[in-house]
Tab-separated table of C-alpha atoms in Angstrom:
chain	number	residue	atom	x	y	z
A	1	MET	CA	0.000	0.000	0.000
A	2	LEU	CA	2.813	2.435	0.905
A	3	ASP	CA	4.480	1.651	-2.414
A	4	LYS	CA	1.308	2.633	-4.254
A	5	LEU	CA	0.816	5.816	-2.210
A	6	PHE	CA	4.354	7.124	-2.427
A	7	GLY	CA	5.512	5.582	-5.705
A	8	TRP	CA	8.540	3.865	-4.177
A	9	ASN	CA	8.500	1.185	-6.855
A	10	ARG	CA	7.918	3.560	-9.745
A	11	LYS	CA	11.314	2.910	-11.318
A	12	LYS	CA	10.455	-0.755	-11.587
A	13	THR	CA	7.018	-0.269	-13.115
A	14	GLU	CA	7.700	2.525	-15.606
A	15	GLN	CA	8.632	0.921	-18.884
A	16	SER	CA	9.569	3.014	-21.901
A	17	PRO	CA	9.701	1.774	-25.500
A	18	GLN	CA	13.070	0.690	-26.854
A	19	LEU	CA	13.254	2.723	-30.058
A	20	PRO	CA	16.380	3.287	-32.170
A	21	PHE	CA	17.517	6.854	-32.794
A	22	GLY	CA	20.097	8.502	-35.001
A	23	ARG	CA	22.774	7.217	-37.295
A	24	TYR	CA	24.424	3.883	-36.700
A	25	SER	CA	27.917	3.995	-35.224
A	26	ASP	CA	30.325	1.064	-35.398
A	27	ASN	CA	32.608	2.858	-32.930
A	28	ASN	CA	30.862	1.051	-30.109
A	29	LYS	CA	32.441	-2.354	-29.775
A	30	PRO	CA	33.093	-3.919	-26.364
A	31	VAL	CA	36.587	-5.085	-25.475
A	32	ALA	CA	35.860	-8.681	-26.500
A	33	LYS	CA	34.829	-7.584	-30.011
A	34	VAL	CA	37.889	-5.369	-30.410
A	35	ASN	CA	40.057	-8.356	-29.528
A	36	ARG	CA	38.490	-10.326	-32.379
A	37	TRP	CA	40.063	-7.884	-34.847
A	38	THR	CA	43.479	-8.762	-33.456
A	39	ASP	CA	42.578	-12.447	-33.725
A	40	ALA	CA	41.641	-11.956	-37.381
A	41	GLU	CA	44.960	-10.259	-38.153
A	42	ASN	CA	46.983	-12.949	-36.394
A	43	HIS	CA	45.145	-15.821	-38.098
A	44	PHE	CA	45.476	-14.176	-41.506
A	45	LYS	CA	49.223	-13.627	-41.108
A	46	ALA	CA	49.581	-17.301	-40.200
A	47	GLY	CA	47.628	-18.384	-43.292
A	48	ARG	CA	44.647	-19.653	-41.308
A	49	TYR	CA	42.132	-17.941	-43.579
A	50	GLY	CA	39.028	-19.725	-42.320
A	51	LEU	CA	39.753	-18.768	-38.720
A	52	ALA	CA	40.618	-15.236	-39.857
A	53	PHE	CA	37.186	-14.916	-41.483
A	54	ASP	CA	35.519	-16.359	-38.378
A	55	ALA	CA	37.127	-13.667	-36.244
A	56	PHE	CA	36.576	-10.870	-38.783
A	57	PHE	CA	32.844	-11.427	-39.197
A	58	ASP	CA	32.462	-11.868	-35.449
A	59	TYR	CA	34.126	-8.461	-35.093
A	60	LEU	CA	31.654	-6.923	-37.567
A	61	ALA	CA	28.614	-8.476	-35.922
A	62	ASP	CA	26.629	-6.178	-33.637
A	63	ASP	CA	24.651	-8.613	-31.517
A	64	ARG	CA	22.116	-5.919	-30.577
A	65	VAL	CA	20.885	-5.452	-34.128
A	66	GLN	CA	21.707	-8.833	-35.721
A	67	ASN	CA	23.383	-7.154	-38.682
A	68	VAL	CA	25.627	-10.041	-39.804
A	69	ARG	CA	24.911	-13.614	-40.834
A	70	TYR	CA	27.900	-15.885	-41.304
A	71	GLU	CA	28.588	-19.583	-41.650
A	72	ARG	CA	31.593	-21.649	-42.703
A	73	GLN	CA	32.218	-25.292	-43.473
A	74	GLY	CA	35.869	-26.083	-44.045
A	75	ASP	CA	37.369	-23.755	-46.652
A	76	ALA	CA	34.017	-22.476	-47.935
A	77	GLY	CA	31.511	-20.137	-46.371
A	78	SER	CA	28.873	-17.472	-46.914
A	79	PHE	CA	27.827	-14.222	-45.277
A	80	SER	CA	25.215	-11.469	-45.388
A	81	LEU	CA	25.612	-7.896	-44.143
A	82	TYR	CA	22.715	-5.500	-43.585
A	83	GLN	CA	23.208	-1.853	-44.482
A	84	GLY	CA	20.069	0.262	-44.479
A	85	SER	CA	17.824	-0.696	-47.380
A	86	LYS	CA	20.430	-3.046	-48.863
A	87	ILE	CA	21.794	-6.524	-48.121
A	88	VAL	CA	25.341	-7.469	-49.099
A	89	ARG	CA	25.605	-11.186	-49.876
A	90	GLY	CA	28.924	-12.940	-50.203
A	91	ARG	CA	30.718	-16.254	-50.358
A	92	PHE	CA	34.261	-17.567	-50.309
A	93	ASP	CA	36.181	-20.753	-51.043
A	94	GLN	CA	39.828	-21.769	-50.922
A	95	ASP	CA	40.717	-19.320	-53.700
A	96	GLN	CA	38.647	-16.132	-53.557
A	97	LEU	CA	35.976	-14.065	-51.833
A	98	LEU	CA	33.094	-12.428	-53.709
A	99	ALA	CA	30.453	-10.039	-52.360
A	100	GLU	CA	27.671	-8.216	-54.193
A	101	VAL	CA	24.555	-6.163	-53.593
A	102	THR	CA	21.526	-5.582	-55.821
A	103	LEU	CA	20.853	-1.894	-56.431
A	104	ALA	CA	17.837	-1.963	-58.740
A	105	ARG	CA	16.193	-3.663	-61.686
A	106	MET	CA	16.669	-2.317	-65.220
A	107	PRO	CA	14.167	-4.154	-67.465
A	108	GLN	CA	15.401	-2.262	-70.539
A	109	ALA	CA	18.890	-0.954	-71.230
A	110	SER	CA	19.321	2.759	-70.547
A	111	VAL	CA	22.244	4.743	-71.924
A	112	PRO	CA	21.903	7.568	-69.329
A	113	VAL	CA	22.013	5.019	-66.497
A	114	MET	CA	25.098	3.304	-67.907
A	115	ARG	CA	26.803	6.668	-68.381
A	116	ARG	CA	26.131	7.586	-64.741
A	117	LEU	CA	27.526	4.255	-63.518
A	118	LEU	CA	30.619	4.556	-65.688
A	119	GLU	CA	31.327	7.988	-64.232
A	120	MET	CA	30.824	6.758	-60.661
A	121	ASN	CA	33.102	3.761	-61.216
A	122	PHE	CA	36.089	6.112	-61.373
A	123	SER	CA	35.477	7.231	-57.782
A	124	LEU	CA	35.395	3.682	-56.384
A	125	ARG	CA	38.533	2.168	-54.890
A	126	TYR	CA	37.556	-1.392	-53.984
A	127	THR	CA	34.278	-2.044	-55.789
A	128	ARG	CA	32.624	-1.699	-59.183
A	129	PHE	CA	29.174	-1.469	-60.717
A	130	ALA	CA	28.003	-4.433	-62.770
A	131	LEU	CA	24.975	-5.590	-64.761
A	132	ASP	CA	23.705	-9.164	-64.421
A	133	GLU	CA	20.924	-9.516	-67.009
A	134	ASP	CA	18.348	-6.962	-65.724
A	135	ARG	CA	19.895	-6.707	-62.260
A	136	LEU	CA	22.018	-3.650	-61.551
A	137	CYS	CA	24.512	-4.449	-58.795
A	138	MET	CA	27.818	-3.573	-57.129
A	139	ARG	CA	30.584	-6.100	-56.536
A	140	PHE	CA	33.719	-6.562	-54.479
A	141	ASP	CA	36.101	-9.493	-54.863
A	142	SER	CA	39.542	-10.516	-53.697
A	143	THR	CA	41.875	-13.459	-53.790
A	144	LEU	CA	42.045	-15.163	-50.428
A	145	ALA	CA	45.759	-14.458	-50.102
A	146	SER	CA	45.131	-10.698	-50.224
A	147	ALA	CA	41.849	-10.636	-48.271
A	148	GLY	CA	43.301	-9.396	-45.003
A	149	PRO	CA	41.064	-7.809	-42.351
A	150	SER	CA	41.869	-4.240	-43.387
A	151	LYS	CA	41.125	-4.802	-47.083
A	152	LEU	CA	37.969	-6.737	-46.239
A	153	TYR	CA	36.741	-4.007	-43.917
A	154	HIS	CA	37.286	-1.128	-46.328
A	155	GLY	CA	36.071	-3.085	-49.351
A	156	LEU	CA	32.874	-4.275	-47.706
A	157	LYS	CA	32.294	-0.840	-46.186
A	158	GLU	CA	32.581	0.864	-49.565
A	159	LEU	CA	30.263	-1.732	-51.090
A	160	SER	CA	27.679	-1.426	-48.311
A	161	THR	CA	27.582	2.332	-47.816
A	162	LYS	CA	27.750	3.296	-51.497
A	163	ALA	CA	25.003	0.823	-52.404
A	164	ASP	CA	22.723	2.041	-49.620
A	165	LYS	CA	23.231	5.621	-50.763
A	166	GLN	CA	22.993	5.095	-54.513
A	167	ASP	CA	19.980	2.797	-54.790
A	168	ASP	CA	17.509	5.527	-53.788
A	169	LEU	CA	19.261	8.207	-55.832
A	170	LEU	CA	19.386	6.083	-58.985
A	171	VAL	CA	15.737	5.032	-58.791
A	172	GLN	CA	14.775	8.643	-58.087
A	173	ASP	CA	16.783	10.016	-61.027
A	174	PHE	CA	16.014	7.393	-63.682
A	175	ALA	CA	12.538	6.168	-64.606
A	176	ALA	CA	14.126	3.132	-66.284
A	177	LEU	CA	15.074	1.680	-62.875
A	178	GLN	CA	12.893	-0.171	-60.389
A	179	SER	CA	13.504	-0.670	-56.654
A	180	SER	CA	14.646	-4.155	-55.708
A	181	ASP	CA	15.718	-6.286	-52.752
A	182	SER	CA	14.505	-4.017	-49.944
A	183	ASP	CA	11.763	-6.167	-48.427
A	184	HIS	CA	13.823	-6.702	-45.265
A	185	VAL	CA	13.307	-3.152	-43.919
A	186	GLN	CA	11.051	-2.953	-40.866
A	187	ILE	CA	7.828	-0.990	-41.256
A	188	ILE	CA	6.994	1.101	-38.186
A	189	ALA	CA	3.511	1.645	-36.788
A	190	ASP	CA	1.365	4.455	-38.187
A	191	ALA	CA	1.041	5.916	-34.685
A	192	GLU	CA	4.815	6.352	-34.457
A	193	LYS	CA	4.951	7.798	-37.966
A	194	ALA	CA	2.254	10.297	-37.004
A	195	VAL	CA	4.225	11.475	-33.963
A	196	LYS	CA	7.375	11.879	-36.034
A	197	TYR	CA	5.602	13.746	-38.814
A	198	ASP	CA	3.808	16.074	-36.394
A	199	PHE	CA	7.007	16.981	-34.535
A	200	LEU	CA	8.915	17.345	-37.792
A	201	GLN	CA	6.376	19.969	-38.819
A	202	LYS	CA	6.342	21.550	-35.357
A	203	TRP	CA	10.125	21.951	-35.140
A	204	ILE	CA	10.450	23.340	-38.655
A	205	ALA	CA	7.637	25.851	-38.070
A	206	GLU	CA	9.054	26.971	-34.711
A	207	THR	CA	12.573	27.399	-36.078
A	208	LEU	CA	11.472	29.317	-39.170
A	209	GLU	CA	9.256	31.562	-37.040
A	210	GLN	CA	12.076	32.226	-34.585
A	211	ALA	CA	14.507	32.973	-37.425
A	212	ALA	CA	12.007	35.373	-39.022
A	213	SER	CA	11.762	37.321	-35.759
A	214	LEU	CA	15.500	38.084	-35.786
A	215	ASP	CA	17.444	40.579	-37.864
A	216	ALA	CA	18.841	38.464	-40.724
A	217	ASP	CA	22.152	40.351	-40.849
A	218	LYS	CA	22.827	41.066	-37.189
A	219	PHE	CA	21.842	37.557	-36.073
A	220	ALA	CA	23.178	35.617	-39.067
A	221	GLY	CA	25.400	33.456	-36.879
A	222	GLY	CA	22.651	32.593	-34.418
A	223	ILE	CA	20.223	31.786	-37.233
A	224	SER	CA	22.783	29.455	-38.817
A	225	TYR	CA	23.181	27.615	-35.525
A	226	MET	CA	19.400	27.284	-35.169
A	227	LEU	CA	18.900	25.916	-38.684
A	228	LEU	CA	21.728	23.406	-38.415
A	229	SER	CA	20.613	22.291	-34.950
A	230	LEU	CA	17.160	21.683	-36.415
A	231	ILE	CA	18.594	19.514	-39.197
A	232	TYR	CA	20.688	17.480	-36.760
A	233	ARG	CA	17.704	17.107	-34.406
A	234	ILE	CA	15.524	15.778	-37.213
A	235	ASP	CA	18.296	13.427	-38.271
A	236	TYR	CA	18.664	11.997	-34.766
A	237	LEU	CA	15.144	12.047	-33.317
A	238	ILE	CA	13.065	11.443	-36.454
A	239	THR	CA	15.696	9.111	-38.000
A	240	PRO	CA	14.652	9.538	-41.654
A	241	GLU	CA	15.785	7.176	-44.397
A	242	GLY	CA	16.118	7.271	-48.168
A	243	ASN	CA	15.188	10.423	-50.037
A	244	LEU	CA	14.269	12.318	-46.866
A	245	LEU	CA	17.721	11.691	-45.399
A	246	ASN	CA	19.370	12.751	-48.651
A	247	GLU	CA	17.403	16.017	-48.660
A	248	LEU	CA	18.454	16.804	-45.090
A	249	GLU	CA	22.086	16.218	-45.990
A	250	LYS	CA	21.752	18.580	-48.944
A	251	ILE	CA	20.286	21.308	-46.735
A	252	ALA	CA	23.139	20.989	-44.237
A	253	GLY	CA	25.576	20.994	-47.141
A	254	ILE	CA	24.381	24.444	-48.215
A	255	TYR	CA	26.010	25.999	-45.163
A	256	PHE	CA	29.289	24.073	-45.339
A	257	ARG	CA	29.782	24.409	-49.086
A	258	LYS	CA	33.047	26.208	-49.757
A	259	ASP	CA	32.020	29.256	-51.747
A	260	ASP	CA	32.130	33.036	-51.396
A	261	ARG	CA	28.542	33.488	-50.261
A	262	GLN	CA	27.706	35.218	-46.998
A	263	PRO	CA	25.981	33.415	-44.088
A	264	THR	CA	22.827	35.477	-44.692
A	265	GLU	CA	22.536	34.037	-48.207
A	266	LYS	CA	23.144	30.507	-46.997
A	267	ASN	CA	20.588	30.937	-44.231
A	268	ARG	CA	18.049	32.145	-46.784
A	269	ASP	CA	18.627	29.091	-48.983
A	270	MET	CA	18.458	26.671	-46.054
A	271	GLN	CA	15.168	28.209	-44.934
A	272	GLU	CA	13.764	27.914	-48.453
A	273	GLU	CA	14.661	24.216	-48.593
A	274	LEU	CA	13.150	23.649	-45.157
A	275	ARG	CA	9.913	25.240	-46.382
A	276	LYS	CA	9.882	22.758	-49.253
A	277	LEU	CA	10.323	19.955	-46.745
A	278	GLN	CA	7.538	21.466	-44.654
A	279	ASN	CA	5.198	21.383	-47.661
A	280	ARG	CA	5.693	17.692	-48.381
A	281	SER	CA	2.606	15.624	-47.654
A	282	ARG	CA	2.196	13.284	-44.730
A	283	GLU	CA	2.024	10.306	-47.109
A	284	ASP	CA	5.242	11.370	-48.835
A	285	ILE	CA	7.138	11.650	-45.549
A	286	TYR	CA	5.719	8.377	-44.186
A	287	GLN	CA	7.389	6.279	-46.897
A	288	TYR	CA	10.817	7.322	-45.590
A	289	LEU	CA	10.084	6.438	-41.968
A	290	PHE	CA	11.148	2.842	-41.455
A	291	ARG	CA	13.779	0.921	-39.530
A	292	SER	CA	16.918	-0.634	-40.938
A	293	ARG	CA	19.887	-2.584	-39.698
A	294	TYR	CA	23.406	-1.328	-40.317
A	295	THR	CA	26.896	-2.813	-40.260
A	296	PHE	CA	29.010	0.235	-41.095
A	297	SER	CA	28.863	3.851	-40.038
A	298	ILE	CA	28.653	6.364	-42.881
A	299	VAL	CA	30.939	8.740	-40.975
A	300	ALA	CA	34.369	8.241	-39.436
A	301	PRO	CA	35.481	8.273	-35.787
A	302	GLN	CA	37.264	11.312	-34.395
A	303	THR	CA	39.402	11.946	-31.347
A	304	HIS	CA	37.643	13.226	-28.250
A	305	LYS	CA	39.498	16.509	-28.769
A	306	ALA	CA	37.426	17.138	-31.912
A	307	ILE	CA	34.247	16.578	-29.885
A	308	ALA	CA	35.519	18.789	-27.062
A	309	ASP	CA	36.473	21.577	-29.483
A	310	SER	CA	33.005	21.559	-31.067
A	311	ILE	CA	31.283	21.753	-27.680
A	312	HIS	CA	33.632	24.475	-26.434
A	313	ALA	CA	33.225	26.643	-29.540
A	314	ALA	CA	29.427	26.439	-29.391
A	315	ASN	CA	29.302	27.214	-25.679
A	316	GLN	CA	31.478	30.259	-26.225
A	317	SER	CA	29.277	31.431	-29.094
A	318	MET	CA	26.099	31.203	-27.021
A	319	ILE	CA	27.277	33.563	-24.248
A	320	TRP	CA	26.145	36.791	-25.946
A	321	TYR	CA	22.692	35.357	-26.661
A	322	ARG	CA	22.339	34.111	-23.081
A	323	ASP	CA	23.402	37.418	-21.571
A	324	ASN	CA	21.252	39.553	-23.887
A	325	GLY	CA	17.881	37.893	-23.470
A	326	TYR	CA	17.794	35.229	-26.190
A	327	PRO	CA	17.664	31.992	-24.155
A	328	HIS	CA	16.073	29.917	-26.934
A	329	VAL	CA	18.815	30.845	-29.397
A	330	ALA	CA	21.419	30.156	-26.700
A	331	SER	CA	20.022	26.659	-26.115
A	332	GLN	CA	20.029	25.911	-29.842
A	333	ILE	CA	23.680	26.963	-30.081
A	334	ILE	CA	24.608	24.712	-27.153
A	335	GLU	CA	22.726	21.839	-28.773
A	336	TYR	CA	24.609	22.412	-32.026
A	337	GLY	CA	27.972	21.774	-30.354
A	338	ILE	CA	27.220	18.147	-29.465
A	339	ALA	CA	24.584	17.466	-32.165
A	340	TYR	CA	27.110	18.342	-34.880
A	341	CYS	CA	29.370	15.613	-33.501
A	342	GLN	CA	26.552	13.064	-33.362
A	343	TYR	CA	25.712	13.865	-36.996
A	344	SER	CA	29.249	14.134	-38.387
A	345	TYR	CA	31.296	11.578	-36.434
A	346	SER	CA	31.065	7.923	-35.530
A	347	LEU	CA	30.889	8.504	-31.775
A	348	PRO	CA	31.683	6.087	-28.966
A	349	ARG	CA	28.407	4.649	-27.704
A	350	VAL	CA	28.829	6.263	-24.300
A	351	ILE	CA	28.909	9.766	-25.838
A	352	THR	CA	25.796	8.930	-27.838
A	353	ASP	CA	24.148	7.694	-24.626
A	354	PHE	CA	24.868	11.044	-22.971
A	355	PHE	CA	23.660	12.933	-26.059
A	356	HIS	CA	20.465	10.889	-26.164
A	357	PHE	CA	19.818	11.687	-22.510
A	358	TYR	CA	20.435	15.376	-23.256
A	359	MET	CA	17.768	15.203	-25.963
A	360	GLU	CA	15.335	13.411	-23.644
A	361	ILE	CA	15.678	16.280	-21.180
A	362	ASN	CA	15.298	19.017	-23.798
A	363	TYR	CA	12.513	17.447	-25.862
A	364	ALA	CA	10.337	15.777	-23.250
A	365	PRO	CA	7.028	16.303	-25.146
A	366	TYR	CA	8.381	14.361	-28.131
A	367	PHE	CA	9.516	11.427	-26.038
A	368	SER	CA	6.258	11.490	-24.105
A	369	ALA	CA	4.315	11.290	-27.381
A	370	LEU	CA	6.385	8.244	-28.331
A	371	GLY	CA	5.405	6.519	-25.085
A	372	TYR	CA	8.327	7.344	-22.803
A	373	LYS	CA	7.092	7.571	-19.223
A	374	LYS	CA	9.815	9.550	-17.489
A	375	GLN	CA	9.968	13.334	-17.840
A	376	TYR	CA	13.229	14.854	-16.631
A	377	TYR	CA	12.376	18.511	-17.268
A	378	ASP	CA	9.091	20.420	-17.299
A	379	ALA	CA	9.458	23.573	-19.391
A	380	ALA	CA	6.163	25.044	-18.144
A	381	THR	CA	7.393	25.142	-14.543
A	382	ASN	CA	11.164	25.174	-15.221
A	383	ARG	CA	11.516	22.162	-12.910
A	384	PHE	CA	14.119	19.424	-13.244
A	385	ASP	CA	13.903	15.956	-11.718
A	386	SER	CA	17.469	16.312	-10.489
A	387	ASP	CA	17.562	13.007	-8.604
A	388	ALA	CA	16.483	11.063	-11.683
A	389	ILE	CA	18.978	12.968	-13.844
A	390	LEU	CA	21.858	12.178	-11.495
A	391	ASP	CA	20.831	8.514	-11.330
A	392	ARG	CA	20.728	8.238	-15.110
A	393	ILE	CA	24.176	9.788	-15.490
A	394	ARG	CA	25.618	7.388	-12.908
A	395	ASN	CA	24.027	4.450	-14.706
A	396	ILE	CA	25.590	5.464	-18.027
A	397	GLN	CA	29.005	5.812	-16.401
A	398	GLU	CA	28.686	2.462	-14.659
A	399	GLN	CA	27.706	0.733	-17.887
A	400	TRP	CA	30.888	1.916	-19.642
A	401	LYS	CA	33.332	1.765	-16.726
A	402	GLU	CA	35.143	-1.280	-18.114
A	403	LYS	CA	35.965	0.369	-21.448
A	404	PHE	CA	36.506	3.921	-20.121
A	405	PRO	CA	37.764	3.524	-16.531
A	406	LEU	CA	38.986	7.154	-16.272
A	407	MET	CA	35.719	8.722	-17.435
A	408	ASP	CA	34.261	10.922	-14.684
A	409	PHE	CA	31.151	13.021	-15.305
A	410	LYS	CA	31.235	15.466	-12.388
A	411	THR	CA	27.534	15.771	-11.580
A	412	GLN	CA	28.240	18.296	-8.810
A	413	ASN	CA	28.964	20.861	-11.544
A	414	LEU	CA	25.470	20.679	-13.030
A	415	ARG	CA	23.165	23.678	-12.605
A	416	PHE	CA	19.417	23.211	-12.329
A	417	ASP	CA	18.249	26.847	-12.179
A	418	ASN	CA	17.246	27.073	-15.865
A	419	LEU	CA	17.575	25.098	-19.085
A	420	VAL	CA	20.337	27.195	-20.654
A	421	ASN	CA	22.604	26.852	-17.626
A	422	PHE	CA	21.827	23.155	-17.316
A	423	ASN	CA	22.636	22.552	-20.985
A	424	GLN	CA	25.861	24.523	-20.749
A	425	THR	CA	27.093	22.692	-17.651
A	426	PHE	CA	25.992	19.290	-18.998
A	427	THR	CA	27.840	19.691	-22.298
A	428	THR	CA	30.885	21.166	-20.549
A	429	GLU	CA	31.175	17.931	-18.580
A	430	LEU	CA	31.120	16.031	-21.875
A	431	GLU	CA	33.862	18.336	-23.143
A	432	PHE	CA	36.196	17.416	-20.286
A	433	LEU	CA	35.541	13.666	-20.071
A	434	ASN	CA	38.670	11.511	-20.022
A	435	MET	CA	37.960	9.069	-22.848
A	436	GLU	CA	41.146	7.019	-22.693
A	437	ASN	CA	39.932	3.475	-23.132
A	438	LYS	CA	41.179	0.257	-21.648
């Protein structure tokens, strides 16, 4: 009875959905998996190719998402790797290894398609485009004697990531092509799609309205931060796929394109593209909301110094906005510092765990709409559940203590007086984490 009255068992009874967010990172392997890479190298150097492949594909396998299937009998074996909307299928024997992925169907030959593929072939290092009857595919092969772990990793990564990127673009650009071999993607419930679409529209509208209320020249820097933070938030929280993901990347690319245009011009173009995204129908957006399994990250790892520098620069940039009565802009600038890293780098899982928690705190209504029970911050009352926040941080640290024994998030430095100060102190702790691993 006391438990019911005072909620002492609430932590045990509150269950939140286990939903995936953001881009896949392969910079997340436990110590045992990392050791399998060393095993693969040692076996390969000793000529034990079968054992080298056993260790290599075990290294690639992420047991959480079941992204790799592998089997071997003697000198021969087969494997499958999942990468977004594509599946890489391969086999090997005592002489060679071959892997391929189906991009699309081309019932009738198309000169423009073949010209595009010929041009793209020149940019590929390990793989090539090929045509098998009406099946357009990409291939990677190697003799066994040269199929060391490093070559296998980079070859299969190029095959997987390029195929996942190009299949949607090719089908979109050429009417002669038909989608193929994507039945394995997981369809999500309409209720979840509705939440994601509604908040996509809400965040775009709020950001465009806020940007319109500011002087475009005087506040060009702040507006840029707001627009980019919005793009990274959509990328992580909405987790779009296919054409929708490609469009987001193009919008972000407007700002970082190396040209002579001023930030005000780039901001104008980004806002125009966001309005186009805002005008897309619910049905159009829904088709790009699905779940996929991944084996390779599409971005590369970086040192923790790169992460720390991004956080530090953003937190310095937000000071003027904080001190001059623009708390919303200040919060968006703080968010940019860590969200840029989540978008651009293959982060260690522990940093992503902290970033995800940061987003749970800042976007409680979104998580609540998705079915998450715990609310860490109430914007209407400016109240934090500080005890729950401290517990969650300790749990994240404890989970990763083995791999990062020197990591120490100093919770005593957190401020709970308002959201801007909380965000600044939270991200500053991420900046100064000791990420030397075991």
